[in-house]
Tab-separated table of C-alpha atoms and ligand atoms in Angstrom:
chain	number	residue	atom	x	y	z
A	607	MET	CA	95.343	77.062	116.902
A	608	ASN	CA	94.013	74.973	114.054
A	609	SER	CA	90.518	76.101	113.089
A	610	PHE	CA	90.065	73.231	110.629
A	611	LYS	CA	89.535	70.056	112.632
A	612	LEU	CA	87.704	66.751	112.512
A	613	LYS	CA	84.605	66.728	114.713
A	614	ASN	CA	82.417	63.606	114.698
A	615	THR	CA	84.439	62.310	111.746
A	616	ILE	CA	83.724	65.395	109.613
A	617	LEU	CA	86.222	68.165	108.878
A	618	HIS	CA	84.930	71.486	110.227
A	619	ALA	CA	85.859	75.134	109.865
A	620	GLU	CA	85.367	76.311	113.445
A	621	ASN	CA	81.873	74.937	114.211
A	622	VAL	CA	80.595	74.512	110.683
A	623	ALA	CA	80.965	71.191	108.835
A	624	LEU	CA	82.647	71.609	105.466
A	625	ASN	CA	80.141	69.313	103.759
A	626	GLN	CA	77.400	71.701	104.867
A	627	ILE	CA	79.272	74.584	103.231
A	628	ALA	CA	79.683	72.557	100.041
A	629	SER	CA	75.974	71.824	99.861
A	630	GLU	CA	75.012	75.416	100.586
A	631	PHE	CA	77.534	77.232	98.389
A	632	GLY	CA	78.820	74.572	95.986
A	633	THR	CA	82.396	73.704	95.078
A	634	PRO	CA	85.097	74.737	94.456
A	635	CYS	CA	84.862	77.133	97.363
A	636	TYR	CA	87.395	78.959	99.512
A	637	VAL	CA	86.563	78.754	103.213
A	638	TYR	CA	88.214	81.052	105.774
A	639	SER	CA	88.083	81.005	109.557
A	640	LYS	CA	87.505	84.381	111.176
A	641	ALA	CA	88.982	83.110	114.449
A	642	ALA	CA	92.174	81.939	112.732
A	643	LEU	CA	92.585	85.267	110.913
A	644	THR	CA	92.008	87.227	114.101
A	645	LEU	CA	94.342	85.088	116.163
A	646	ALA	CA	97.141	85.283	113.574
A	647	PHE	CA	96.948	89.085	113.530
A	648	GLU	CA	96.802	89.332	117.304
A	649	ARG	CA	99.687	86.919	117.794
A	650	PHE	CA	101.846	88.754	115.300
A	651	SER	CA	101.138	92.095	116.957
A	652	ALA	CA	101.540	90.771	120.504
A	653	GLY	CA	105.290	90.392	120.039
A	654	PHE	CA	105.608	94.152	119.533
A	655	ILE	CA	103.488	95.418	122.414
A	656	GLY	CA	105.510	98.155	124.093
A	657	THR	CA	107.354	98.946	120.850
A	658	ASN	CA	106.135	101.647	118.481
A	659	HIS	CA	105.016	99.510	115.545
A	660	LEU	CA	102.573	99.090	112.662
A	661	VAL	CA	101.535	95.791	111.096
A	662	CYS	CA	100.621	96.333	107.443
A	663	PHE	CA	98.920	93.250	106.004
A	664	ALA	CA	100.270	92.525	102.496
A	665	VAL	CA	97.055	92.798	100.496
A	666	LYS	CA	98.346	90.673	97.623
A	667	ALA	CA	98.196	87.577	99.823
A	668	ASN	CA	94.421	87.864	100.053
A	669	PRO	CA	92.623	91.009	98.920
A	670	SER	CA	89.109	89.947	99.999
A	671	LEU	CA	87.191	93.005	101.221
A	672	ALA	CA	85.866	91.000	104.166
A	673	ILE	CA	89.390	90.015	105.228
A	674	LEU	CA	90.744	93.553	104.780
A	675	ASN	CA	87.789	94.909	106.739
A	676	LEU	CA	88.404	92.405	109.547
A	677	PHE	CA	92.100	93.311	109.766
A	678	ALA	CA	91.262	97.053	109.619
A	679	SER	CA	88.923	96.563	112.579
A	680	LEU	CA	91.803	94.952	114.469
A	681	GLY	CA	93.973	98.023	113.843
A	682	ALA	CA	95.996	96.738	110.884
A	683	GLY	CA	97.602	98.862	108.253
A	684	PHE	CA	98.129	97.605	104.710
A	685	ASP	CA	100.963	97.037	102.259
A	686	ILE	CA	99.723	97.695	98.724
A	687	VAL	CA	101.320	97.323	95.303
A	688	SER	CA	98.801	98.921	92.965
A	689	GLY	CA	96.098	101.520	92.616
A	690	GLY	CA	93.642	98.636	92.639
A	691	GLU	CA	94.848	97.479	96.052
A	692	LEU	CA	94.661	101.078	97.308
A	693	ALA	CA	91.027	101.306	96.201
A	694	ARG	CA	90.259	97.960	97.852
A	695	VAL	CA	91.774	98.980	101.166
A	696	LEU	CA	89.832	102.250	101.153
A	697	ALA	CA	86.621	100.439	100.182
A	698	ALA	CA	87.183	98.010	103.057
A	699	GLY	CA	87.489	100.850	105.571
A	700	GLY	CA	91.289	100.779	105.893
A	701	ASP	CA	93.000	103.847	107.334
A	702	PRO	CA	95.005	105.600	104.566
A	703	GLN	CA	97.502	106.796	107.158
A	704	LYS	CA	98.438	103.172	107.769
A	705	ILE	CA	99.169	102.303	104.126
A	706	VAL	CA	102.620	101.602	102.704
A	707	PHE	CA	102.917	101.476	98.916
A	708	SER	CA	105.492	98.977	97.589
A	709	GLY	CA	106.257	97.890	94.029
A	710	VAL	CA	108.789	98.590	91.291
A	711	GLY	CA	106.455	100.100	88.696
A	712	LYS	CA	104.189	102.725	90.257
A	713	THR	CA	102.483	104.802	87.569
A	714	GLU	CA	101.856	108.534	87.834
A	715	ALA	CA	98.152	107.888	88.291
A	716	GLU	CA	98.872	105.489	91.151
A	717	MET	CA	101.168	108.025	92.799
A	718	GLN	CA	98.489	110.715	92.494
A	719	ALA	CA	95.819	108.449	93.992
A	720	ALA	CA	98.071	107.563	96.928
A	721	LEU	CA	99.048	111.199	97.513
A	722	ASN	CA	95.376	112.192	97.440
A	723	ALA	CA	94.527	109.453	99.922
A	724	GLY	CA	97.351	110.634	102.218
A	725	ILE	CA	99.164	107.325	102.695
A	726	PHE	CA	101.745	106.650	105.402
A	727	CYS	CA	104.692	105.982	103.096
A	728	PHE	CA	105.861	105.240	99.566
A	729	ASN	CA	108.411	102.445	99.454
A	730	VAL	CA	110.468	103.735	96.534
A	731	GLU	CA	112.351	101.133	94.514
A	732	SER	CA	114.594	103.145	92.161
A	733	ALA	CA	116.219	106.541	91.645
A	734	SER	CA	113.946	107.150	88.638
A	735	GLU	CA	110.860	106.439	90.691
A	736	LEU	CA	112.048	108.949	93.286
A	737	THR	CA	112.454	111.643	90.618
A	738	ARG	CA	109.017	110.891	89.225
A	739	LEU	CA	107.387	110.932	92.651
A	740	ASN	CA	108.985	114.296	93.455
A	741	LYS	CA	107.595	115.711	90.189
A	742	VAL	CA	104.104	114.284	90.695
A	743	ALA	CA	103.969	115.543	94.290
A	744	ALA	CA	105.227	119.005	93.253
A	745	ALA	CA	102.509	119.302	90.604
A	746	MET	CA	99.925	118.509	93.280
A	747	GLY	CA	101.481	120.804	95.881
A	748	LYS	CA	102.067	117.850	98.185
A	749	ILE	CA	104.999	116.314	100.017
A	750	ALA	CA	105.497	112.581	99.488
A	751	PRO	CA	106.608	110.565	102.547
A	752	VAL	CA	109.285	108.130	101.407
A	753	SER	CA	111.333	105.089	102.363
A	754	LEU	CA	113.875	103.630	99.976
A	755	ARG	CA	113.547	99.905	99.564
A	756	VAL	CA	117.076	98.613	99.887
A	757	ASN	CA	118.163	95.303	98.540
A	758	PRO	CA	120.452	93.899	101.220
A	759	ASN	CA	121.801	91.059	99.044
A	760	VAL	CA	120.771	88.432	101.581
A	761	ASP	CA	119.773	84.910	100.593
A	762	ALA	CA	116.278	84.261	101.952
A	763	LYS	CA	116.758	80.511	101.315
A	764	THR	CA	113.363	80.125	99.712
A	765	HIS	CA	111.989	79.264	96.247
A	766	PRO	CA	113.865	81.382	93.658
A	767	TYR	CA	110.573	82.759	92.263
A	768	ILE	CA	109.714	84.294	95.655
A	769	SER	CA	113.183	85.435	96.723
A	770	THR	CA	113.517	89.206	96.375
A	771	GLY	CA	116.538	90.334	98.380
A	772	LEU	CA	119.370	89.177	96.142
A	773	LYS	CA	121.430	91.415	93.865
A	774	ASN	CA	119.993	89.848	90.718
A	775	ASN	CA	116.360	90.529	91.720
A	776	LYS	CA	114.498	93.495	90.243
A	777	PHE	CA	113.491	94.796	93.663
A	778	GLY	CA	114.792	97.753	95.621
A	779	VAL	CA	118.004	99.742	95.171
A	780	ALA	CA	121.426	98.183	95.632
A	781	TYR	CA	122.606	98.476	99.214
A	782	GLU	CA	125.793	100.207	98.078
A	783	ASP	CA	123.816	102.890	96.195
A	784	ALA	CA	121.296	103.604	98.942
A	785	LEU	CA	123.214	106.302	100.815
A	786	ASN	CA	123.725	108.332	97.642
A	787	ILE	CA	120.095	108.095	96.628
A	788	TYR	CA	119.047	109.210	100.126
A	789	LEU	CA	121.332	112.226	99.756
A	790	GLN	CA	119.615	113.033	96.441
A	791	ALA	CA	116.201	112.595	98.070
A	792	ALA	CA	117.171	114.928	100.905
A	793	VAL	CA	117.397	117.883	98.519
A	794	MET	CA	114.221	117.142	96.568
A	795	THR	CA	111.596	119.783	97.297
A	796	ASN	CA	108.558	117.494	97.494
A	797	ILE	CA	110.048	114.412	99.093
A	798	ALA	CA	110.180	113.840	102.850
A	799	ILE	CA	112.471	111.033	103.956
A	800	HIS	CA	110.675	108.995	106.593
A	801	GLY	CA	112.082	105.488	106.571
A	802	VAL	CA	114.150	102.622	105.241
A	803	ASP	CA	112.402	99.603	103.763
A	804	CYS	CA	113.518	96.060	103.032
A	805	HIS	CA	111.711	92.870	101.989
A	806	ILE	CA	113.820	89.836	101.143
A	807	GLY	CA	111.325	87.213	100.043
A	808	SER	CA	108.452	84.985	100.999
A	809	GLN	CA	107.873	81.659	102.781
A	810	ILE	CA	111.078	82.142	104.747
A	811	THR	CA	111.414	79.472	107.413
A	812	GLU	CA	114.627	80.532	109.124
A	813	LEU	CA	115.256	83.507	111.357
A	814	SER	CA	118.801	84.251	110.205
A	815	PRO	CA	118.014	85.878	106.806
A	816	PHE	CA	115.678	88.354	108.540
A	817	LEU	CA	118.314	89.218	111.114
A	818	ASP	CA	121.094	89.550	108.527
A	819	ALA	CA	118.945	91.888	106.449
A	820	PHE	CA	117.925	93.891	109.520
A	821	ASP	CA	121.590	94.292	110.527
A	822	ARG	CA	122.350	95.782	107.131
A	823	VAL	CA	119.345	98.107	107.339
A	824	LEU	CA	120.400	99.265	110.808
A	825	SER	CA	123.936	100.042	109.570
A	826	LEU	CA	122.403	102.151	106.819
A	827	VAL	CA	120.136	103.930	109.321
A	828	ASP	CA	123.169	104.738	111.455
A	829	ALA	CA	125.137	105.951	108.423
A	830	LEU	CA	122.207	108.179	107.415
A	831	GLU	CA	122.052	109.622	110.922
A	832	GLN	CA	125.705	110.626	110.562
A	833	GLN	CA	124.779	112.482	107.373
A	834	GLY	CA	122.056	114.346	109.251
A	835	ILE	CA	119.212	112.233	107.864
A	836	SER	CA	117.023	110.976	110.697
A	837	ILE	CA	114.963	107.883	110.039
A	838	GLN	CA	111.552	107.682	111.738
A	839	HIS	CA	110.637	104.123	110.798
A	840	ILE	CA	112.099	100.901	109.477
A	841	ASP	CA	109.876	98.720	107.336
A	842	ALA	CA	111.184	95.173	107.728
A	843	GLY	CA	108.849	93.759	105.047
A	844	GLY	CA	107.030	90.462	105.245
A	845	GLY	CA	108.095	86.949	104.403
A	846	ILE	CA	107.613	84.822	107.513
A	847	GLY	CA	106.722	81.356	106.288
A	848	ILE	CA	103.975	79.005	107.412
A	849	CYS	CA	103.795	75.263	107.908
A	850	TYR	CA	102.438	73.580	104.766
A	851	SER	CA	103.790	70.136	105.695
A	852	ASP	CA	106.700	69.896	108.118
A	853	GLU	CA	108.345	73.318	107.935
A	854	THR	CA	109.177	75.027	111.217
A	855	PRO	CA	109.074	78.762	110.540
A	856	PRO	CA	110.138	81.125	113.320
A	857	GLU	CA	107.455	81.677	115.963
A	858	PHE	CA	106.107	85.232	115.853
A	859	ASN	CA	107.284	86.010	119.388
A	860	VAL	CA	110.797	84.710	118.684
A	861	TYR	CA	110.970	86.818	115.525
A	862	ALA	CA	109.625	89.862	117.394
A	863	SER	CA	112.008	89.668	120.306
A	864	ALA	CA	115.008	89.123	118.013
A	865	MET	CA	114.069	92.189	115.937
A	866	ARG	CA	113.409	94.305	119.022
A	867	ALA	CA	116.744	93.298	120.517
A	868	LYS	CA	118.556	94.359	117.336
A	869	LEU	CA	116.736	97.698	117.220
A	870	GLY	CA	118.061	98.430	120.697
A	871	ASP	CA	117.257	101.831	122.124
A	872	ARG	CA	116.919	103.604	118.774
A	873	ASN	CA	113.739	105.697	118.773
A	874	ILE	CA	112.418	104.241	115.524
A	875	LYS	CA	108.991	102.823	114.681
A	876	LEU	CA	108.934	99.270	113.280
A	877	VAL	CA	106.686	98.493	110.304
A	878	PHE	CA	106.004	94.959	109.058
A	879	GLU	CA	104.307	93.657	105.942
A	880	PRO	CA	103.240	90.069	106.703
A	881	GLY	CA	100.933	88.418	104.188
A	882	ARG	CA	101.021	84.632	104.180
A	883	ALA	CA	101.675	84.358	107.922
A	884	LEU	CA	98.357	86.062	108.690
A	885	VAL	CA	96.097	84.282	106.211
A	886	GLY	CA	97.780	81.147	104.835
A	887	ASN	CA	96.587	78.662	107.396
A	888	ALA	CA	93.261	80.434	107.903
A	889	GLY	CA	91.819	79.183	104.616
A	890	VAL	CA	91.137	75.971	102.705
A	891	LEU	CA	89.940	75.266	99.201
A	892	LEU	CA	86.987	72.906	99.240
A	893	THR	CA	86.621	70.702	96.182
A	894	LYS	CA	84.665	67.653	95.015
A	895	VAL	CA	85.991	64.496	93.397
A	896	GLU	CA	84.329	64.317	89.981
A	897	TYR	CA	85.994	61.188	88.621
A	898	LEU	CA	88.359	58.456	89.694
A	899	LYS	CA	90.461	57.377	86.772
A	900	PRO	CA	92.791	54.434	87.315
A	901	THR	CA	95.406	54.100	84.580
A	902	GLU	CA	98.348	51.807	84.086
A	903	ALA	CA	100.744	54.450	85.414
A	904	LYS	CA	98.715	56.305	88.017
A	905	ASN	CA	95.412	56.653	89.791
A	906	PHE	CA	93.983	60.038	88.991
A	907	ALA	CA	91.404	61.746	91.164
A	908	ILE	CA	89.915	64.471	89.000
A	909	VAL	CA	88.471	67.201	91.206
A	910	ASP	CA	86.414	70.288	90.371
A	911	ALA	CA	89.120	72.738	91.506
A	912	ALA	CA	92.071	73.354	89.213
A	913	MET	CA	95.247	75.317	88.662
A	914	ASN	CA	93.136	78.363	87.829
A	915	ASP	CA	91.714	78.246	91.382
A	916	LEU	CA	94.987	77.462	93.169
A	917	MET	CA	98.015	78.123	91.033
A	918	ARG	CA	100.756	77.471	93.591
A	919	PRO	CA	101.311	73.761	92.867
A	920	ALA	CA	101.554	74.335	89.096
A	921	LEU	CA	103.652	77.493	89.422
A	922	TYR	CA	106.095	76.611	92.201
A	923	ASP	CA	105.558	72.886	92.605
A	924	ALA	CA	104.218	73.949	96.003
A	925	TYR	CA	102.933	71.362	98.454
A	926	HIS	CA	99.460	71.694	99.991
A	927	ASP	CA	98.136	69.019	102.301
A	928	ILE	CA	94.911	67.459	101.014
A	929	LYS	CA	92.410	66.040	103.489
A	930	ALA	CA	89.182	64.126	103.020
A	931	VAL	CA	86.253	66.059	104.493
A	932	GLN	CA	84.722	62.753	105.653
A	933	PRO	CA	87.609	60.286	105.900
A	934	ARG	CA	86.469	56.692	105.275
A	935	ASP	CA	86.848	53.997	107.926
A	936	ASP	CA	88.125	51.523	105.367
A	937	GLU	CA	91.566	53.094	105.029
A	938	SER	CA	92.712	49.689	103.755
A	939	HIS	CA	91.143	50.719	100.452
A	940	ALA	CA	93.361	53.763	100.275
A	941	LEU	CA	95.289	54.215	97.048
A	942	ILE	CA	97.982	56.599	95.953
A	943	TYR	CA	96.367	59.360	93.939
A	944	GLU	CA	97.427	62.139	91.655
A	945	ILE	CA	94.972	64.922	92.516
A	946	VAL	CA	94.318	66.871	89.324
A	947	GLY	CA	91.883	69.440	87.961
A	948	PRO	CA	89.896	69.634	84.722
A	949	VAL	CA	92.139	72.226	83.017
A	950	CYS	CA	93.831	71.217	79.787
A	951	GLU	CA	97.428	71.314	81.000
A	952	SER	CA	99.591	68.511	82.315
A	953	GLY	CA	100.741	70.961	84.991
A	954	ASP	CA	97.189	71.149	86.338
A	955	PHE	CA	97.745	69.238	89.538
A	956	LEU	CA	96.947	70.051	93.151
A	957	GLY	CA	98.885	67.232	94.758
A	958	HIS	CA	101.100	64.278	93.802
A	959	ASP	CA	101.104	60.834	95.398
A	960	ARG	CA	98.441	61.365	98.049
A	961	THR	CA	97.267	58.314	99.948
A	962	LEU	CA	93.500	58.559	100.275
A	963	ALA	CA	90.451	56.248	100.302
A	964	LEU	CA	88.224	57.984	97.754
A	965	LYS	CA	84.912	57.580	95.982
A	966	GLU	CA	83.484	59.818	93.301
A	967	GLY	CA	81.504	62.640	94.911
A	968	ASP	CA	83.775	62.831	97.969
A	969	LEU	CA	84.801	66.236	99.233
A	970	LEU	CA	88.427	67.210	99.762
A	971	ALA	CA	89.949	70.175	101.544
A	972	ILE	CA	93.141	71.605	100.108
A	973	MET	CA	94.791	73.001	103.191
A	974	SER	CA	96.796	76.189	103.792
A	975	ALA	CA	95.127	77.888	100.843
A	976	GLY	CA	94.351	81.237	102.482
A	977	ALA	CA	97.376	83.025	101.019
A	978	TYR	CA	98.038	83.465	97.300
A	979	GLY	CA	95.093	81.177	96.501
A	980	MET	CA	92.130	83.266	95.429
A	981	SER	CA	94.422	86.244	94.862
A	982	MET	CA	96.221	84.420	92.039
A	983	ALA	CA	93.131	82.666	90.643
A	984	SER	CA	92.318	83.196	86.986
A	985	ASN	CA	89.584	82.422	84.500
A	986	TYR	CA	91.755	80.135	82.398
A	987	ASN	CA	89.624	77.704	80.385
A	988	THR	CA	86.697	80.134	80.985
A	989	ARG	CA	86.263	78.797	84.477
A	990	PRO	CA	84.339	81.055	86.852
A	991	ARG	CA	86.301	81.816	89.993
A	992	ALA	CA	85.262	80.043	93.180
A	993	ALA	CA	82.926	81.343	95.870
A	994	GLU	CA	84.485	82.529	99.137
A	995	VAL	CA	82.911	81.913	102.526
A	996	MET	CA	83.990	83.169	105.947
A	997	VAL	CA	83.079	81.065	108.973
A	998	ASP	CA	82.521	82.734	112.319
A	999	ASP	CA	81.917	80.107	115.006
A	1000	ASP	CA	78.736	78.315	113.811
A	1001	GLN	CA	77.802	80.931	111.193
A	1002	CYS	CA	78.948	81.162	107.615
A	1003	HIS	CA	78.910	84.220	105.428
A	1004	LEU	CA	79.262	84.334	101.662
A	1005	ILE	CA	81.950	86.994	101.189
A	1006	ARG	CA	82.249	86.607	97.405
A	1007	ARG	CA	79.701	84.906	95.255
A	1008	ARG	CA	80.818	82.366	92.699
A	1009	GLU	CA	81.379	84.035	89.340
A	1010	LEU	CA	78.737	83.405	86.722
A	1011	ILE	CA	79.816	82.340	83.263
A	1012	ALA	CA	78.095	85.487	81.962
A	1013	ASP	CA	80.427	87.571	84.176
A	1014	LEU	CA	83.375	86.181	82.258
A	1015	PHE	CA	82.465	87.732	78.920
A	1016	ALA	CA	80.450	90.692	80.174
A	1017	LEU	CA	83.255	93.123	79.258
A	1018	GLU	CA	83.758	91.847	75.718
A	1019	ASN	CA	82.463	92.988	72.332
A	1020	THR	CA	82.373	91.249	68.986
A	1021	LEU	CA	83.331	93.208	65.856
A	1022	PRO	CA	80.627	95.079	63.952
A	1023	ASN	CA	79.837	93.905	60.410
A	1024	VAL	CA	81.365	90.456	60.555
B	1129	LIG	N1	105.957	93.000	101.113
B	1129	LIG	C1	106.355	92.962	99.844
B	1129	LIG	C2	107.035	94.130	99.271
B	1129	LIG	C3	106.122	91.818	99.071
B	1129	LIG	O1	106.528	91.786	97.813
B	1129	LIG	C4	105.464	90.700	99.654
B	1129	LIG	C5	105.201	89.493	98.866
B	1129	LIG	C6	105.050	90.795	100.996
B	1129	LIG	C7	105.326	91.955	101.703
B	1129	LIG	C8	104.332	89.689	101.705
B	1129	LIG	O2	105.111	88.541	101.777
B	1129	LIG	P1	104.615	87.306	102.674
B	1129	LIG	O3	104.591	87.771	104.117
B	1129	LIG	O4	103.254	86.926	102.216
B	1129	LIG	O5	105.608	86.256	102.413
B	1129	LIG	N2	102.790	84.102	95.134
B	1129	LIG	C9	103.843	83.608	96.006
B	1129	LIG	C10	104.293	84.625	96.990
B	1129	LIG	C11	104.739	85.933	96.357
B	1129	LIG	C12	105.091	86.970	97.369
B	1129	LIG	C13	105.238	88.300	96.729
B	1129	LIG	N3	105.552	89.356	97.638
B	1129	LIG	C14	103.375	82.315	96.670
B	1129	LIG	O6	102.267	81.870	96.398
B	1129	LIG	O7	104.134	81.707	97.418
């Protein structure tokens, strides 16, 4: 389902016109569709009905309290990578017993907070981390539930910056070392081995890398069983891609039935950590054309959103479709535009070579911006971060107010006696 559609020549989020949102809340503004978020979660989960499973939304994709709260109400668990994300999930009403904690650099304080909260599992990424976790748990008189994140050395066939399952990535423990580290874990007093974890990358648009990685994980699970170590769950990570332009990522139900078939009759719970697939196409970034600037080389459309609001194009050369909120009839006046922001960097672009009929003051929607949009936004150039609005049918709710400029230096001090 696409929740962002033209109705009476105006682009809507569900039943609210985007120009109405712009006039009420200003631009730039992230707009999310509650129906699209809900449907994505339900569709993902539907493939696993009848299988013992837990869908842990990867908070880093979009940590909005309103979105976390919505997913929690739908029964989601959460994949976190920091003490900050733990606090967010708890503040949003997430169930601690449905939290998995990933990440290569967990601090002692983060381990303590997660042990106090009573999370479902630590996804441990190195032998040193395991030793530290055992020590921290012992000092607290607790037992830490653990999976080892194994690096299956599988090519996810995605952008190198978001590929994580190859030998030369910093993530997880080498597949060949995993059995030994599990044997070490088995004799640690304050560690309880619960699972095996694996995450090979993001924006993956083919099924085969997932299945190859899962095969390797299943071989390890079977080898562990032979050593007397019984695995209760497999965390297959996240990574399913979305359609930004013409990609054809695996359908959720195809992915689910392939994974279930591989699991066979093993009595093991399946855990997933989807991020982008649940939120990516449920959000747009609404922006206004400030200036049209024709030059000898290019026509620039300078908009009020920038790389600080949506970093993906500048960082990965990522493509996001850009649509006019009120497309003009006179498409014959369309030109090829470079859509750029006001930030002082040549890399501050949101789209190259877009054919649009534009006038200054027009509104544009940067599509598929629900994942890794607001979560990677910054205050570069002392730009307040955008407002966020969630649409529910014909209602809109401000879920994060636009930052004020005063917010941006509220934590700073000047030196005394200057
Ligand atoms: N689990 C772990 C351990 C992860 O590291 C990630 C993403 C996920 C789950 C969720 O992956 P997803 O289902 O969203 O693909 N900033 C980049 C994406 C970085 C992904 C980092 N890890 C982007 O904008 O494309």
